[in-house]
XYZ file of C-alpha atoms in Angstrom:
98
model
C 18.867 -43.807 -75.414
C 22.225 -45.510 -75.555
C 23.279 -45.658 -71.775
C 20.961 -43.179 -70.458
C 17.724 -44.191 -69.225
C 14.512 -42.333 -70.530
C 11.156 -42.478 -69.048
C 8.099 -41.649 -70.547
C 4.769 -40.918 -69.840
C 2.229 -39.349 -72.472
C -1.126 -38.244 -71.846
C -3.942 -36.330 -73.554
C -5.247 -32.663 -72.155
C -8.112 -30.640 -73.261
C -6.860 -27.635 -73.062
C -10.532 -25.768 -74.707
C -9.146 -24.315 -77.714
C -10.988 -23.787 -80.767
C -8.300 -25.298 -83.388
C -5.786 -27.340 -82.763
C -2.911 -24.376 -83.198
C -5.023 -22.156 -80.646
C -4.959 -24.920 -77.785
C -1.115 -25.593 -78.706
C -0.864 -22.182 -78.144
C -2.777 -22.014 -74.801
C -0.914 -25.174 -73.280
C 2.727 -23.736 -74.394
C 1.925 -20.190 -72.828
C 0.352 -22.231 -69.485
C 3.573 -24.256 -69.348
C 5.879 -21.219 -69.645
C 4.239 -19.476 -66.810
C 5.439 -22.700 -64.722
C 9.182 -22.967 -65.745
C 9.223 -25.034 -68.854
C 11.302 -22.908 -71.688
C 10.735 -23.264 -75.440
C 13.763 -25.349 -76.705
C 12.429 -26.421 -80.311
C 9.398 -24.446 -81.616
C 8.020 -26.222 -84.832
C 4.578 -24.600 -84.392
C 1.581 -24.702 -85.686
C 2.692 -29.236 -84.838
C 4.956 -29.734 -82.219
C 6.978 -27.612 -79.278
C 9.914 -29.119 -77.591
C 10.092 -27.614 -73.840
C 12.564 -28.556 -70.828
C 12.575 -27.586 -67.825
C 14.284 -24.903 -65.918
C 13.311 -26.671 -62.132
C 14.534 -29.949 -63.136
C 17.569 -31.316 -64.980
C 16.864 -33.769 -68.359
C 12.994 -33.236 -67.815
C 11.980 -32.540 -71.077
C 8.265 -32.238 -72.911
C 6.962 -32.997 -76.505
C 3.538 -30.865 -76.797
C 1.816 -31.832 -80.287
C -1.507 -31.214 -82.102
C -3.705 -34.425 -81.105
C -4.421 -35.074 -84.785
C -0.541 -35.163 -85.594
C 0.250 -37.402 -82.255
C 0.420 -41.004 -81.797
C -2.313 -41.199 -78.916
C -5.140 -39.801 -82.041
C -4.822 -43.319 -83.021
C -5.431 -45.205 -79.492
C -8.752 -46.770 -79.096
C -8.771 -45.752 -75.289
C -8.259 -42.346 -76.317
C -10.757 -41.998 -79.223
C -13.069 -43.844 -76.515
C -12.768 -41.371 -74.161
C -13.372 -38.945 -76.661
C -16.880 -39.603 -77.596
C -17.911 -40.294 -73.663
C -16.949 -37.058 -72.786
C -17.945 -34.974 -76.530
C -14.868 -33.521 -76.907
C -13.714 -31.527 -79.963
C -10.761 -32.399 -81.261
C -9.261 -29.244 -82.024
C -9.012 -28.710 -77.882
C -6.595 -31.218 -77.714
C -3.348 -31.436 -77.250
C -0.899 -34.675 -76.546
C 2.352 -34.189 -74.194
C 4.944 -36.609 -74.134
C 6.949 -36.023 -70.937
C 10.166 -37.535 -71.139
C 13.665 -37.789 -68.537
C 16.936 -37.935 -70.265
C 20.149 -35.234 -71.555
């Protein structure tokens, strides 16, 4: 962004919850126990969290239906191999920059 490098890696976690808002829920209270702090909360989609252990780390944690990995075929894939629900999803997005 501009002249500051970002990095990004996104991944998929099944966190067990029985709707979507419950497992955002679950994964945003795990990730508070473990220094990440709440900077944007637009629940029941998305929570923007940073971290308070290291500088410009930053997560996106989103509802998997309302994410851009719900359309990836490796995702959906994995999905029916392993019979996952969707609602126990949840897509992070963690991202360096200011």
């Amino acid at each position: 962004m501009g002249n500051e490098p970002v990095v990004t890696h996104s991944f998929v976690i099944d966190v067990g919850g029985d709707t979507e808002e419950e497992s955002l829920k679950k994964v945003t209270a795990s990730l508070r126990g473990h220094s990440w702090n709440i900077s944007t909360d637009d629940s029941p989609i998305n929570v923007f969290m940073e971290s308070s252990k290291w500088k410009y780390a930053h997560l996106a944690v989103s509802i998997f239906s309302r994410s851009e990995n719900s359309d990836r075929p490796e995702v959906r894939e994995a999905m029916k191999r392993k019979d996952v629900k969707p609602g126990a999803l949840v897509s992070v997005a963690a991202y360096q920059g200011s």
